[in-house]
mmCIF file with all atom_site columns, C-alpha atoms in Angstrom:
data_model
loop_
_atom_site.group_PDB
_atom_site.id
_atom_site.type_symbol
_atom_site.label_atom_id
_atom_site.label_alt_id
_atom_site.label_comp_id
_atom_site.label_asym_id
_atom_site.label_entity_id
_atom_site.label_seq_id
_atom_site.pdbx_PDB_ins_code
_atom_site.Cartn_x
_atom_site.Cartn_y
_atom_site.Cartn_z
_atom_site.occupancy
_atom_site.B_iso_or_equiv
_atom_site.pdbx_formal_charge
_atom_site.auth_seq_id
_atom_site.auth_comp_id
_atom_site.auth_asym_id
_atom_site.auth_atom_id
_atom_site.pdbx_PDB_model_num
ATOM 1  C CA . ILE U 1 1  ? 0.000  0.000  0.000   1.00 58.00 ? 1  ILE U CA 1
ATOM 2  C CA . ARG U 1 2  ? 1.421  3.370  -1.007  1.00 62.00 ? 2  ARG U CA 1
ATOM 3  C CA . ASP U 1 3  ? 1.363  6.177  1.489   1.00 63.00 ? 3  ASP U CA 1
ATOM 4  C CA . SER U 1 4  ? -0.319 9.176  -0.123  1.00 62.00 ? 4  SER U CA 1
ATOM 5  C CA . TYR U 1 5  ? 1.966  11.647 1.665   1.00 65.00 ? 5  TYR U CA 1
ATOM 6  C CA . LEU U 1 6  ? 5.337  10.141 0.730   1.00 73.00 ? 6  LEU U CA 1
ATOM 7  C CA . ASN U 1 7  ? 4.109  8.323  -2.369  1.00 84.00 ? 7  ASN U CA 1
ATOM 8  C CA . MET U 1 8  ? 6.116  5.215  -1.492  1.00 86.00 ? 8  MET U CA 1
ATOM 9  C CA . THR U 1 9  ? 5.622  1.955  0.307   1.00 90.00 ? 9  THR U CA 1
ATOM 10 C CA . PHE U 1 10 ? 7.180  1.185  3.661   1.00 90.00 ? 10 PHE U CA 1
ATOM 11 C CA . VAL U 1 11 ? 9.743  -1.068 1.950   1.00 93.00 ? 11 VAL U CA 1
ATOM 12 C CA . GLU U 1 12 ? 10.713 1.720  -0.478  1.00 93.00 ? 12 GLU U CA 1
ATOM 13 C CA . TYR U 1 13 ? 10.968 4.176  2.425   1.00 93.00 ? 13 TYR U CA 1
ATOM 14 C CA . ASN U 1 14 ? 13.120 1.765  4.425   1.00 95.00 ? 14 ASN U CA 1
ATOM 15 C CA . ASN U 1 15 ? 15.420 1.162  1.446   1.00 97.00 ? 15 ASN U CA 1
ATOM 16 C CA . ARG U 1 16 ? 15.768 4.909  0.883   1.00 95.00 ? 16 ARG U CA 1
ATOM 17 C CA . LEU U 1 17 ? 16.752 5.390  4.538   1.00 96.00 ? 17 LEU U CA 1
ATOM 18 C CA . ARG U 1 18 ? 19.374 2.637  4.262   1.00 97.00 ? 18 ARG U CA 1
ATOM 19 C CA . ILE U 1 19 ? 20.893 4.110  1.112   1.00 98.00 ? 19 ILE U CA 1
ATOM 20 C CA . ASN U 1 20 ? 20.833 7.656  2.495   1.00 97.00 ? 20 ASN U CA 1
ATOM 21 C CA . SER U 1 21 ? 22.534 6.415  5.644   1.00 97.00 ? 21 SER U CA 1
ATOM 22 C CA . ILE U 1 22 ? 25.447 4.801  3.800   1.00 98.00 ? 22 ILE U CA 1
ATOM 23 C CA . VAL U 1 23 ? 25.810 7.840  1.509   1.00 97.00 ? 23 VAL U CA 1
ATOM 24 C CA . LEU U 1 24 ? 26.147 10.098 4.563   1.00 97.00 ? 24 LEU U CA 1
ATOM 25 C CA . LYS U 1 25 ? 28.743 7.751  6.046   1.00 97.00 ? 25 LYS U CA 1
ATOM 26 C CA . LEU U 1 26 ? 30.698 7.766  2.787   1.00 96.00 ? 26 LEU U CA 1
ATOM 27 C CA . LYS U 1 27 ? 30.648 11.566 2.674   1.00 93.00 ? 27 LYS U CA 1
ATOM 28 C CA . ARG U 1 28 ? 31.476 12.197 6.352   1.00 94.00 ? 28 ARG U CA 1
ATOM 29 C CA . LYS U 1 29 ? 33.761 9.302  7.281   1.00 93.00 ? 29 LYS U CA 1
ATOM 30 C CA . LYS U 1 30 ? 36.344 8.756  4.578   1.00 90.00 ? 30 LYS U CA 1
ATOM 31 C CA . HIS U 1 31 ? 37.463 5.349  5.870   1.00 93.00 ? 31 HIS U CA 1
ATOM 32 C CA . PHE U 1 32 ? 34.160 3.920  4.585   1.00 95.00 ? 32 PHE U CA 1
ATOM 33 C CA . ARG U 1 33 ? 35.394 4.674  1.064   1.00 93.00 ? 33 ARG U CA 1
ATOM 34 C CA . ASN U 1 34 ? 37.894 1.840  1.458   1.00 93.00 ? 34 ASN U CA 1
ATOM 35 C CA . TYR U 1 35 ? 35.173 -0.713 2.212   1.00 96.00 ? 35 TYR U CA 1
ATOM 36 C CA . THR U 1 36 ? 34.165 -3.273 -0.379  1.00 96.00 ? 36 THR U CA 1
ATOM 37 C CA . ILE U 1 37 ? 30.691 -3.042 -1.897  1.00 97.00 ? 37 ILE U CA 1
ATOM 38 C CA . ASP U 1 38 ? 29.806 -6.163 0.079   1.00 98.00 ? 38 ASP U CA 1
ATOM 39 C CA . ALA U 1 39 ? 30.888 -4.495 3.331   1.00 98.00 ? 39 ALA U CA 1
ATOM 40 C CA . LEU U 1 40 ? 28.945 -1.326 2.482   1.00 98.00 ? 40 LEU U CA 1
ATOM 41 C CA . ALA U 1 41 ? 25.851 -3.416 1.753   1.00 98.00 ? 41 ALA U CA 1
ATOM 42 C CA . HIS U 1 42 ? 26.096 -5.146 5.120   1.00 98.00 ? 42 HIS U CA 1
ATOM 43 C CA . GLU U 1 43 ? 26.871 -1.854 6.894   1.00 97.00 ? 43 GLU U CA 1
ATOM 44 C CA . SER U 1 44 ? 23.635 -0.439 5.519   1.00 96.00 ? 44 SER U CA 1
ATOM 45 C CA . GLY U 1 45 ? 21.582 -3.449 6.591   1.00 96.00 ? 45 GLY U CA 1
ATOM 46 C CA . TYR U 1 46 ? 21.338 -5.435 3.368   1.00 97.00 ? 46 TYR U CA 1
ATOM 47 C CA . LYS U 1 47 ? 21.905 -9.174 3.404   1.00 96.00 ? 47 LYS U CA 1
ATOM 48 C CA . SER U 1 48 ? 22.039 -9.218 -0.386  1.00 97.00 ? 48 SER U CA 1
ATOM 49 C CA . VAL U 1 49 ? 24.609 -7.231 -2.369  1.00 97.00 ? 49 VAL U CA 1
ATOM 50 C CA . THR U 1 50 ? 22.309 -7.501 -5.379  1.00 98.00 ? 50 THR U CA 1
ATOM 51 C CA . SER U 1 51 ? 19.494 -5.745 -3.490  1.00 98.00 ? 51 SER U CA 1
ATOM 52 C CA . PHE U 1 52 ? 21.918 -3.098 -2.252  1.00 98.00 ? 52 PHE U CA 1
ATOM 53 C CA . ASN U 1 53 ? 23.205 -2.427 -5.780  1.00 98.00 ? 53 ASN U CA 1
ATOM 54 C CA . TYR U 1 54 ? 19.665 -2.323 -7.188  1.00 98.00 ? 54 TYR U CA 1
ATOM 55 C CA . ASN U 1 55 ? 18.378 0.133  -4.588  1.00 98.00 ? 55 ASN U CA 1
ATOM 56 C CA . PHE U 1 56 ? 21.498 2.284  -4.662  1.00 98.00 ? 56 PHE U CA 1
ATOM 57 C CA . LYS U 1 57 ? 21.144 2.731  -8.415  1.00 98.00 ? 57 LYS U CA 1
ATOM 58 C CA . LYS U 1 58 ? 17.380 3.215  -8.126  1.00 96.00 ? 58 LYS U CA 1
ATOM 59 C CA . PHE U 1 59 ? 17.784 6.171  -5.758  1.00 96.00 ? 59 PHE U CA 1
ATOM 60 C CA . LEU U 1 60 ? 21.081 7.707  -6.904  1.00 97.00 ? 60 LEU U CA 1
ATOM 61 C CA . LYS U 1 61 ? 21.071 6.795  -10.614 1.00 97.00 ? 61 LYS U CA 1
ATOM 62 C CA . VAL U 1 62 ? 24.631 5.422  -10.343 1.00 97.00 ? 62 VAL U CA 1
ATOM 63 C CA . THR U 1 63 ? 26.030 2.159  -9.020  1.00 98.00 ? 63 THR U CA 1
ATOM 64 C CA . PRO U 1 64 ? 27.844 2.067  -5.680  1.00 98.00 ? 64 PRO U CA 1
ATOM 65 C CA . SER U 1 65 ? 31.130 1.522  -7.537  1.00 97.00 ? 65 SER U CA 1
ATOM 66 C CA . GLN U 1 66 ? 30.534 4.565  -9.733  1.00 97.00 ? 66 GLN U CA 1
ATOM 67 C CA . TYR U 1 67 ? 29.626 6.645  -6.693  1.00 97.00 ? 67 TYR U CA 1
ATOM 68 C CA . LEU U 1 68 ? 32.805 5.611  -4.871  1.00 95.00 ? 68 LEU U CA 1
ATOM 69 C CA . GLU U 1 69 ? 34.888 6.515  -7.913  1.00 94.00 ? 69 GLU U CA 1
ATOM 70 C CA . GLU U 1 70 ? 33.248 9.959  -8.040  1.00 93.00 ? 70 GLU U CA 1
ATOM 71 C CA . LEU U 1 71 ? 33.969 10.523 -4.338  1.00 91.00 ? 71 LEU U CA 1
ATOM 72 C CA . LYS U 1 72 ? 37.588 9.465  -4.727  1.00 84.00 ? 72 LYS U CA 1
ATOM 73 C CA . ARG U 1 73 ? 37.999 11.647 -7.838  1.00 85.00 ? 73 ARG U CA 1
ATOM 74 C CA . ASP U 1 74 ? 36.511 14.655 -6.029  1.00 80.00 ? 74 ASP U CA 1
ATOM 75 C CA . GLN U 1 75 ? 38.761 14.036 -3.040  1.00 72.00 ? 75 GLN U CA 1
ATOM 76 C CA . ILE U 1 76 ? 41.875 14.085 -5.251  1.00 67.00 ? 76 ILE U CA 1
ATOM 77 C CA . GLU U 1 77 ? 40.745 17.252 -7.054  1.00 60.00 ? 77 GLU U CA 1
ATOM 78 C CA . TYR U 1 78 ? 40.189 19.170 -3.804  1.00 60.00 ? 78 TYR U CA 1
ATOM 79 C CA . GLN U 1 79 ? 43.470 18.251 -2.113  1.00 53.00 ? 79 GLN U CA 1
#
């Protein structure tokens, strides 16, 4: 059942929270950028890396690997 206010199901909302949480960790705590995708998936509460990858791309329009590369590239440019 979709919530009319948020226009998403509870599962979609929960997945968005998980992805937002790991994105904040990646931005604020640089050591997370050295984690594997598997470790990031587990850190954000996913048991399945496939589900993590799917939801990450669904919400951010890039894969976790692509996002990590962008963060690392930006970090090098601003040093």
